[in-house]
Coordinates of C-alpha atoms in Angstrom, one line a residue:
M1 CA 37.1 45.6 92.3
T2 CA 33.7 45.8 93.8
K3 CA 31.5 42.7 93.1
P4 CA 27.9 43.1 91.9
Q5 CA 26.8 41.2 95.1
D6 CA 28.6 43.7 97.3
K7 CA 26.9 46.6 95.4
L8 CA 23.5 44.9 95.9
R9 CA 24.1 44.4 99.6
G10 CA 25.3 48.0 99.9
W11 CA 22.1 49.3 98.2
A12 CA 20.0 47.0 100.4
A13 CA 21.7 48.2 103.5
A14 CA 21.2 51.9 102.5
R15 CA 17.5 51.2 101.6
R16 CA 17.0 49.6 105.0
T17 CA 18.6 52.6 106.7
V18 CA 16.4 55.0 104.8
M19 CA 13.2 53.0 105.5
A20 CA 14.2 52.7 109.2
G21 CA 14.5 56.5 109.3
L22 CA 11.1 56.9 107.6
R23 CA 9.2 54.6 109.9
F24 CA 6.9 56.6 112.2
T25 CA 8.3 54.7 115.1
S26 CA 11.7 56.2 114.2
L27 CA 12.8 58.8 116.8
R28 CA 14.3 60.9 114.0
L29 CA 11.0 61.1 112.1
R30 CA 9.1 61.9 115.3
L31 CA 11.5 64.7 116.2
V32 CA 11.2 66.2 112.7
V33 CA 7.4 65.9 112.8
V34 CA 7.2 67.5 116.3
F35 CA 9.6 70.3 115.3
G36 CA 7.6 70.8 112.1
L37 CA 4.2 70.9 113.9
V38 CA 5.5 73.4 116.5
A39 CA 7.0 75.6 113.8
L40 CA 3.9 75.4 111.6
T41 CA 1.6 76.2 114.6
A42 CA 3.8 79.2 115.6
A43 CA 4.2 80.4 112.0
V44 CA 0.5 80.1 111.1
S45 CA -0.5 81.8 114.4
A46 CA 2.0 84.6 113.8
S47 CA 1.1 85.0 110.2
G48 CA -2.6 84.9 111.0
I49 CA -2.3 87.6 113.7
A50 CA 0.0 89.7 111.4
Y51 CA -2.5 89.4 108.5
W52 CA -5.5 90.3 110.6
L53 CA -3.8 93.3 112.2
N54 CA -2.5 94.6 108.9
R55 CA -5.8 94.0 107.3
E56 CA -7.7 96.0 109.9
A57 CA -5.1 98.7 109.8
V58 CA -5.2 99.1 106.0
L59 CA -9.0 98.9 105.8
T60 CA -9.5 101.2 108.7
R61 CA -7.0 103.8 107.4
T62 CA -8.6 103.8 104.0
Q63 CA -12.1 103.8 105.4
D64 CA -11.4 106.7 107.8
A65 CA -9.8 108.7 105.0
V66 CA -12.6 108.1 102.5
L67 CA -15.4 108.7 105.0
G68 CA -13.7 111.8 106.3
D69 CA -13.4 113.3 102.8
F70 CA -17.0 112.4 102.1
Q71 CA -18.3 114.0 105.3
Q72 CA -16.3 117.1 104.6
A73 CA -17.6 117.2 101.0
M74 CA -21.2 116.9 102.3
Q75 CA -20.6 119.8 104.7
T76 CA -19.0 122.0 102.1
R77 CA -20.8 121.1 98.9
A78 CA -24.1 119.4 99.6
S79 CA -25.1 121.6 102.5
T80 CA -24.7 124.8 100.3
L81 CA -27.4 123.6 97.9
R82 CA -30.8 125.2 98.1
Q83 CA -33.6 123.1 99.7
H84 CA -35.1 122.1 96.3
P85 CA -32.2 121.9 93.9
T86 CA -32.4 120.9 90.2
Q87 CA -30.9 117.8 88.7
G88 CA -28.2 119.9 87.1
E89 CA -27.2 121.4 90.4
L90 CA -27.1 118.0 92.1
Q91 CA -25.0 116.7 89.2
R92 CA -22.4 119.5 89.5
A93 CA -22.2 119.1 93.3
A94 CA -21.8 115.4 93.0
G95 CA -19.0 115.9 90.5
Q96 CA -17.2 118.4 92.7
M97 CA -17.6 116.0 95.7
A98 CA -16.1 113.1 93.8
N99 CA -13.2 115.2 92.7
S100 CA -11.5 114.3 96.0
S101 CA -8.1 112.8 96.6
Q102 CA -9.8 109.5 97.6
R103 CA -11.5 109.2 94.2
F104 CA -14.9 107.8 95.2
S105 CA -18.2 108.0 93.4
V106 CA -21.0 110.2 94.7
L107 CA -24.8 109.9 94.4
L108 CA -27.0 112.8 95.6
I109 CA -30.8 112.5 96.1
A110 CA -33.2 115.4 96.8
E111 CA -36.7 116.8 95.9
D112 CA -37.4 119.6 93.5
E113 CA -40.0 122.3 93.9
N114 CA -42.7 119.9 92.7
G115 CA -41.8 117.3 95.3
K116 CA -40.3 115.0 92.6
A117 CA -37.1 113.1 93.5
V118 CA -34.1 114.2 91.5
R119 CA -30.7 112.5 91.5
G120 CA -27.2 113.7 90.7
N121 CA -24.5 111.1 89.9
S122 CA -20.8 111.8 89.5
D123 CA -20.1 108.7 87.4
L124 CA -22.8 108.9 84.7
D125 CA -25.2 106.6 86.4
T126 CA -22.6 103.8 87.1
F127 CA -23.4 104.3 90.8
T128 CA -27.1 104.0 91.4
L129 CA -29.3 103.7 94.5
E130 CA -29.6 99.9 93.8
D131 CA -25.9 99.7 94.7
V132 CA -26.7 100.9 98.2
P133 CA -27.8 98.2 100.6
Q134 CA -31.4 98.6 102.0
S135 CA -30.2 98.4 105.5
L136 CA -27.8 101.3 104.9
Q137 CA -30.5 103.4 103.3
K138 CA -32.8 102.9 106.2
A139 CA -30.1 103.9 108.7
V140 CA -29.2 107.0 106.8
N141 CA -32.8 108.3 106.4
K142 CA -33.9 107.4 109.9
E143 CA -34.2 110.5 112.1
Q144 CA -32.6 110.1 115.5
K145 CA -34.0 111.6 118.7
I146 CA -32.0 114.5 120.0
S147 CA -30.6 114.0 123.5
S148 CA -27.7 114.9 125.6
H149 CA -25.9 111.9 124.2
N150 CA -27.1 112.5 120.6
R151 CA -26.7 116.0 119.3
Y152 CA -27.7 115.3 115.6
A153 CA -30.8 113.9 114.1
Y154 CA -28.8 112.2 111.2
H155 CA -25.4 110.5 111.1
L156 CA -22.9 109.1 108.7
Y157 CA -23.2 105.3 108.2
W158 CA -21.0 103.0 106.2
Q159 CA -20.9 99.3 105.1
R160 CA -18.5 97.0 103.2
T161 CA -20.0 95.1 100.4
V162 CA -18.8 92.8 97.6
Q163 CA -20.1 93.3 94.0
D164 CA -18.9 91.1 91.1
D165 CA -16.3 89.6 93.4
K166 CA -14.9 93.0 94.1
P167 CA -14.9 94.7 97.5
Y168 CA -16.4 98.2 98.0
L169 CA -17.0 100.7 100.8
V170 CA -20.5 102.2 100.7
G171 CA -21.3 105.2 103.0
G172 CA -24.2 107.6 103.3
A173 CA -25.3 110.7 105.2
K174 CA -28.2 113.2 105.1
V175 CA -27.8 117.0 105.3
I176 CA -29.6 118.2 108.5
G177 CA -32.3 120.7 108.0
G178 CA -33.9 119.3 104.8
G179 CA -30.9 119.1 102.5
P180 CA -30.1 116.3 100.1
T181 CA -29.1 112.8 101.0
G182 CA -25.6 111.7 99.7
Y183 CA -24.1 108.3 99.1
M184 CA -20.5 107.4 98.2
L185 CA -19.0 104.2 96.7
K186 CA -15.3 103.5 97.1
S187 CA -13.5 100.5 95.5
L188 CA -11.3 98.6 97.9
E189 CA -9.7 96.5 95.2
P190 CA -6.2 98.1 95.6
E191 CA -6.3 97.4 99.3
A192 CA -7.4 93.8 98.6
K193 CA -4.5 93.3 96.2
D194 CA -2.1 94.7 98.9
L195 CA -3.6 92.3 101.4
N196 CA -3.3 89.4 99.0
S197 CA 0.3 90.2 98.5
L198 CA 0.8 90.3 102.2
A199 CA -1.0 86.9 102.6
W200 CA 1.4 85.4 100.0
S201 CA 4.4 86.9 101.7
L202 CA 3.2 85.5 105.0
G203 CA 2.5 82.1 103.4
I204 CA 6.0 82.0 101.9
A205 CA 7.5 83.0 105.3
T206 CA 5.5 80.2 106.9
G207 CA 6.8 77.7 104.4
L208 CA 10.4 78.9 104.9
A209 CA 9.9 78.6 108.7
L210 CA 8.6 75.1 108.2
I211 CA 11.6 74.1 106.1
G212 CA 14.0 75.8 108.5
S213 CA 12.4 73.9 111.4
A214 CA 12.7 70.6 109.6
L215 CA 16.4 71.3 109.0
L216 CA 16.9 72.3 112.6
A217 CA 15.0 69.2 113.7
Q218 CA 17.2 67.1 111.5
A219 CA 20.3 68.7 113.0
A220 CA 19.0 68.2 116.5
A221 CA 17.9 64.6 115.8
T222 CA 21.4 63.9 114.4
T223 CA 23.0 65.4 117.5
V224 CA 20.8 63.4 119.8
L225 CA 20.6 60.2 117.8
K226 CA 24.2 59.8 116.8
P227 CA 25.3 58.8 120.3
V228 CA 22.2 56.6 120.6
H229 CA 23.1 55.0 117.3
R230 CA 26.6 54.4 118.5
L231 CA 25.2 53.0 121.7
G232 CA 23.0 50.6 119.8
T233 CA 25.9 49.5 117.6
A234 CA 28.0 48.9 120.6
A235 CA 25.3 47.0 122.4
R236 CA 24.8 44.8 119.3
R237 CA 28.6 44.1 119.1
L238 CA 28.5 43.3 122.8
G239 CA 25.6 40.9 122.2
E240 CA 27.7 39.2 119.5
G241 CA 30.4 38.4 122.0
K242 CA 32.8 41.3 121.3
L243 CA 33.2 42.1 125.0
D244 CA 36.1 44.6 124.4
T245 CA 33.6 47.1 122.8
R246 CA 33.7 50.5 124.3
L247 CA 32.2 53.9 123.5
R248 CA 34.1 57.1 123.1
V249 CA 32.8 59.5 125.7
S250 CA 32.7 63.3 125.2
G251 CA 30.7 65.9 127.0
T252 CA 29.0 66.0 130.4
D253 CA 25.3 65.6 129.4
E254 CA 23.0 62.7 130.0
L255 CA 24.1 60.9 126.9
A256 CA 27.7 61.1 128.0
D257 CA 26.6 59.6 131.4
L258 CA 24.8 56.8 129.5
S259 CA 28.0 56.1 127.5
R260 CA 30.1 55.9 130.7
T261 CA 27.5 53.6 132.3
F262 CA 27.7 51.4 129.2
N263 CA 31.5 51.3 129.3
R264 CA 31.5 50.4 133.0
T265 CA 28.9 47.7 132.4
A266 CA 30.8 46.2 129.4
E267 CA 34.0 46.2 131.4
S268 CA 32.3 44.4 134.3
L269 CA 30.7 42.0 131.9
E270 CA 34.0 41.3 130.2
K271 CA 35.7 40.6 133.5
R272 CA 32.9 38.3 134.7
V273 CA 32.8 36.4 131.4
A274 CA 36.6 36.0 131.5
D275 CA 36.4 34.6 135.0
M276 CA 33.6 32.2 134.0
S277 CA 35.5 31.1 130.9
A278 CA 38.6 30.5 133.0
R279 CA 36.6 28.4 135.5
D280 CA 34.8 26.6 132.7
E281 CA 38.1 25.9 130.9
A282 CA 39.5 24.6 134.2
S283 CA 36.5 22.4 134.7
R284 CA 36.7 20.9 131.2
R285 CA 40.5 20.3 131.6
F286 CA 39.9 18.7 135.0
V287 CA 37.2 16.4 133.5
A288 CA 39.5 15.6 130.5
D289 CA 42.5 14.9 132.7
M290 CA 40.5 12.9 135.1
S291 CA 39.0 10.8 132.3
H292 CA 42.5 10.1 130.9
E293 CA 43.9 9.3 134.3
L294 CA 41.0 6.9 135.0
R295 CA 41.5 5.0 131.8
T296 CA 44.8 3.4 132.9
P297 CA 43.5 1.8 136.0
L298 CA 40.2 1.0 134.3
T299 CA 42.0 -0.9 131.6
A300 CA 43.5 -3.2 134.2
I301 CA 40.2 -3.5 136.1
T302 CA 38.3 -4.2 132.9
A303 CA 40.7 -7.0 131.9
V304 CA 40.2 -8.6 135.4
T305 CA 36.4 -8.3 135.3
E306 CA 36.4 -9.8 131.8
V307 CA 38.3 -12.8 133.1
L308 CA 35.9 -13.1 136.0
E309 CA 32.9 -12.8 133.7
E310 CA 34.3 -15.5 131.4
E311 CA 34.7 -17.8 134.5
L312 CA 31.1 -17.1 135.5
D313 CA 29.8 -17.8 132.0
A314 CA 31.8 -21.0 131.7
E315 CA 30.2 -22.4 134.9
T316 CA 33.3 -24.3 135.8
G317 CA 32.7 -23.9 139.5
S318 CA 35.9 -21.9 140.1
V319 CA 33.9 -19.0 141.5
D320 CA 32.4 -19.5 144.9
P321 CA 28.6 -19.3 144.6
M322 CA 28.5 -17.2 147.7
I323 CA 30.5 -14.4 146.0
E324 CA 29.0 -14.8 142.5
P325 CA 26.5 -12.0 143.0
A326 CA 29.3 -9.7 144.2
V327 CA 31.4 -10.6 141.2
R328 CA 28.6 -9.9 138.8
L329 CA 28.0 -6.5 140.5
V330 CA 31.6 -5.6 140.2
V331 CA 31.6 -6.6 136.5
S332 CA 28.4 -4.5 135.9
E333 CA 29.7 -1.5 137.8
T334 CA 33.1 -1.6 136.1
R335 CA 31.4 -1.6 132.7
R336 CA 29.2 1.3 133.8
L337 CA 32.2 3.2 135.0
N338 CA 34.1 2.6 131.8
N339 CA 31.1 3.8 129.8
L340 CA 30.9 6.9 131.9
V341 CA 34.6 7.7 131.4
E342 CA 34.2 7.2 127.6
N343 CA 31.2 9.5 127.5
L344 CA 32.9 12.1 129.6
M345 CA 35.8 12.1 127.1
E346 CA 33.4 12.4 124.2
V347 CA 31.6 15.3 125.8
T348 CA 34.9 17.0 126.6
R349 CA 35.9 16.8 122.9
F350 CA 32.6 18.4 121.9
D351 CA 33.0 21.2 124.5
A352 CA 36.6 21.8 123.4
G353 CA 35.5 22.0 119.7
T354 CA 38.0 19.2 118.7
A355 CA 35.4 16.7 117.5
R356 CA 35.6 16.2 113.7
L357 CA 33.7 14.2 111.1
V358 CA 35.3 11.3 109.3
S359 CA 32.8 11.1 106.5
D360 CA 32.0 8.4 104.1
T361 CA 29.2 7.6 101.7
V362 CA 27.1 4.8 103.1
D363 CA 23.8 3.1 102.5
I364 CA 21.6 4.2 105.4
A365 CA 19.6 1.0 105.5
D366 CA 22.8 -1.1 105.7
Q367 CA 24.2 1.2 108.4
I368 CA 21.1 1.0 110.6
T369 CA 20.8 -2.8 110.1
A370 CA 24.4 -3.3 111.2
C371 CA 23.7 -1.1 114.3
I372 CA 20.7 -3.2 115.2
D373 CA 22.3 -6.5 114.4
V374 CA 25.5 -6.0 116.5
R375 CA 23.4 -5.3 119.5
A376 CA 21.0 -8.3 118.9
W377 CA 18.0 -6.0 118.6
L378 CA 16.6 -7.6 115.4
D379 CA 13.6 -9.2 117.2
A380 CA 12.7 -6.0 119.1
V381 CA 13.1 -3.4 116.3
E382 CA 11.1 -3.1 113.1
L383 CA 13.1 -1.2 110.3
D384 CA 11.3 0.5 107.5
A385 CA 14.3 1.7 105.5
P386 CA 14.3 1.5 101.7
R387 CA 17.7 0.6 100.3
G388 CA 19.5 3.0 98.0
I389 CA 19.3 6.0 100.2
M390 CA 23.0 7.1 100.2
A391 CA 24.3 9.8 102.6
H392 CA 27.7 11.2 103.2
V393 CA 28.0 10.9 107.0
D394 CA 30.4 9.8 109.7
P395 CA 29.5 6.1 110.1
R396 CA 30.8 5.8 113.7
R397 CA 28.9 8.9 114.8
L398 CA 25.7 7.8 113.0
D399 CA 26.0 4.4 114.7
V400 CA 26.3 6.2 118.1
I401 CA 23.2 8.3 117.4
M402 CA 21.1 5.3 116.3
A403 CA 22.3 3.1 119.2
N404 CA 21.3 5.8 121.7
L405 CA 17.9 6.5 120.2
I406 CA 16.9 2.9 119.6
G407 CA 18.4 1.7 122.9
N408 CA 16.6 4.5 124.7
A409 CA 13.3 3.6 123.1
L410 CA 13.7 -0.1 124.0
K411 CA 14.7 0.7 127.6
H412 CA 12.0 3.3 128.4
G413 CA 9.3 2.8 125.7
G414 CA 9.2 -0.9 125.1
S415 CA 9.2 -3.0 122.0
P416 CA 8.3 -3.1 119.2
V417 CA 10.4 -0.1 118.3
R418 CA 9.8 1.1 114.8
V419 CA 12.5 2.9 112.8
Y420 CA 11.4 4.9 109.6
V421 CA 13.9 6.2 107.1
R422 CA 13.0 8.6 104.3
E423 CA 14.3 11.4 102.1
E424 CA 12.9 14.9 102.3
G425 CA 14.6 17.1 99.7
A426 CA 18.3 17.3 100.6
D427 CA 17.7 15.9 104.1
L428 CA 17.8 12.4 105.5
V429 CA 15.0 11.9 108.1
I430 CA 15.0 9.0 110.6
E431 CA 12.2 8.5 113.1
V432 CA 12.5 6.2 116.1
Q433 CA 9.1 5.5 117.6
D434 CA 8.3 3.3 120.7
H435 CA 5.1 2.1 122.2
G436 CA 5.6 3.3 125.8
P437 CA 3.7 5.8 127.8
G438 CA 5.4 8.8 126.2
I439 CA 7.4 11.6 127.7
P440 CA 5.8 13.9 130.3
E441 CA 5.3 17.4 129.0
D442 CA 7.5 18.9 131.7
V443 CA 10.3 16.5 130.8
L444 CA 10.2 17.1 127.0
P445 CA 12.3 20.3 127.1
H446 CA 15.0 18.6 129.1
V447 CA 15.4 15.2 127.5
F448 CA 18.7 16.2 125.8
D449 CA 20.2 17.9 129.0
R450 CA 23.2 16.3 130.5
F451 CA 22.6 14.3 133.7
Y452 CA 19.0 15.4 133.8
K453 CA 16.9 13.4 136.2
A454 CA 13.2 13.2 135.4
S455 CA 12.4 12.0 138.9
A456 CA 14.2 13.0 142.1
S457 CA 13.3 9.6 143.5
R458 CA 15.5 7.9 140.9
P459 CA 18.8 9.7 141.2
R460 CA 20.8 6.7 140.1
S461 CA 20.3 4.5 137.0
E462 CA 22.3 2.2 134.9
G463 CA 23.0 4.8 132.2
S464 CA 25.3 7.7 132.4
G465 CA 22.7 10.4 131.6
L466 CA 24.8 11.5 128.6
G467 CA 23.5 9.3 125.9
L468 CA 20.9 11.6 124.3
S469 CA 23.2 14.6 124.8
I470 CA 26.0 12.9 122.9
A471 CA 23.5 11.8 120.2
L472 CA 22.4 15.5 119.8
E473 CA 26.0 16.7 119.6
N474 CA 26.8 14.1 117.0
A475 CA 23.7 15.3 115.0
H476 CA 24.9 18.9 115.3
I477 CA 28.4 18.2 114.1
H478 CA 26.7 16.7 111.0
G479 CA 24.7 20.0 110.6
G480 CA 21.5 18.2 111.7
E481 CA 19.1 18.1 114.6
I482 CA 17.2 15.7 116.8
T483 CA 13.7 16.5 118.2
A484 CA 11.6 14.7 120.7
A485 CA 7.8 14.6 120.8
N486 CA 4.9 12.4 121.7
S487 CA 3.0 10.5 119.0
P488 CA -0.8 11.0 118.9
K489 CA -1.0 7.2 118.7
G490 CA 1.0 6.9 121.9
G491 CA 4.7 6.5 122.7
A492 CA 7.6 8.8 122.1
V493 CA 9.0 9.8 118.7
F494 CA 12.6 10.9 118.2
T495 CA 13.3 12.5 114.8
L496 CA 16.8 12.7 113.4
R497 CA 17.3 15.1 110.5
L498 CA 20.6 15.2 108.7
P499 CA 21.8 16.7 105.4
L500 CA 22.5 13.9 102.9
D501 CA 25.9 15.5 102.3
S502 CA 27.4 16.5 105.6
S503 CA 31.1 16.2 104.6
E504 CA 33.7 18.3 106.4
P505 CA 37.5 18.4 105.9
K506 CA 39.3 16.1 108.2
D507 CA 41.6 17.7 110.8
P508 CA 44.9 15.8 111.0
E509 CA 45.1 16.5 114.8
D510 CA 41.8 14.8 115.2
D511 CA 43.4 11.4 114.5
R512 CA 45.5 11.7 117.6
D513 CA 42.5 12.9 119.7
H514 CA 40.2 10.1 118.7
G515 CA 43.0 7.6 118.8
D516 CA 42.8 7.7 122.5
D517 CA 39.4 6.0 122.3
G518 CA 40.7 3.0 120.6
N519 CA 37.6 2.9 118.4
H520 CA 38.0 5.8 116.0
G521 CA 36.8 5.1 112.5
D522 CA 35.6 1.6 113.5
P523 CA 31.8 1.3 113.2
G524 CA 31.8 -2.0 115.0
A525 CA 33.8 -0.7 118.0
G526 CA 31.8 2.5 118.1
A527 CA 28.5 0.6 118.1
E528 CA 29.7 -1.7 120.9
D529 CA 30.8 1.4 122.9
A530 CA 27.4 3.0 122.4
H531 CA 25.7 -0.2 123.4
R532 CA 27.7 -0.2 126.6
A533 CA 26.7 3.4 127.1
D534 CA 23.2 2.1 127.6
A535 CA 21.6 4.9 125.5
D536 CA 20.0 6.4 128.6
R537 CA 17.1 8.8 128.2
T538 CA 18.1 11.3 130.8
E539 CA 18.1 8.8 133.5
G540 CA 14.5 7.7 133.5
G541 CA 13.1 10.5 131.5
V542 CA 9.8 8.8 131.0

């Protein structure tokens, strides 16, 4: 049964997918927009050209037919009138001229015998001289000069006008030889309606073309982007460490070549990572085996050096004063070698992923006080830790962390070293601050690196160069973190942040692994071991 959380995650994923597709940076959206703009431009251009051509054809055809009939009527009707006709004669002639197949209105104007202007109208005065533009009247009544290029003194003129938002064709001509002047008025409203219908049809065709282009763009984008999406998913899986990821290759186009290149790259990467993992595993096993093998002779050597050290401390004179410095050097170097082996084994456990927490609820103030006391640091360390802050941690690992941080501060920063403990929400925060010169800025990013040497002139130091690295790994296994910085007041500040409850189920096999140390689960032994590790800050990191 699907859980509500799964449904919400599904809706959220679908929403992210849709929003990703709608982003203008999305290739899919850009393809659709480009296809749409191209289709819109082509459709609008084609529709505009088609409309203009059809408009001119329709209007020209109607205009030629109307003007032809009017000119014919002027020749057959108006020219047969006597020179000074009466209004009745003009009226009858106008009616006969308007009775054409083109159905236009006619206005005839002439002079009677008394020189008075008379008019004849075919539409009962609905078409008057006021409906004729002045420019057209002047052109019709203007006598032209007769020449080889102009055989007639008067010509037929026409003009398109709009009256009351309706289109009309107005034409006029004058009978040569003193006859009447005639004007015609033809409504172009039917043609305008036909052209409007054509415009709507072209607009609908343009819209359909735009929709079709969007669908084609979507199909093209899907065809192009599906391999790209598969490639992105495969690259993401490869980045997550799934080196066996491969793409299914089909076709011979550029995307298929890209998929083949990806497969070859992934195969090469998988092989290289496998080789590196094998070498890394061999190196870790070598270090682990070497550390275990060294512990047997070191145990015997350590026992001998402890006896020699006791003789030196007892001052019984059993040790020749001439060889006393050499004996002390052997004791010191044996202890250093023993610490290095212990640290290498600890690092090997972290690298192999076998390190586990053995958690317990402890009072942090008591734990840090015990860490300081067992190392005789009470005079050099100032502790500001209120009692009652309880945390579920591994006491041994916390002791190792604090021994490294405080010992590092004492060695490289100088006393007094101040330790501050506080709670921040669900976290435990411990700050270790010294009063030294601080950490150089170029060293800060490397203070937790293994065997890092801050100065090439000091390749050897008393510490192993693993102290801070081991402290950081112990913080990580608790789910915490350690950061290093310089205080504005001077000196370095190491900040340990741990969850107050960092419990983890105990692994039964971990008992056997840690049992090799001889100090598993024993805070005192772990503290002493960390004390011997010398808590080195990356071998002279400041």
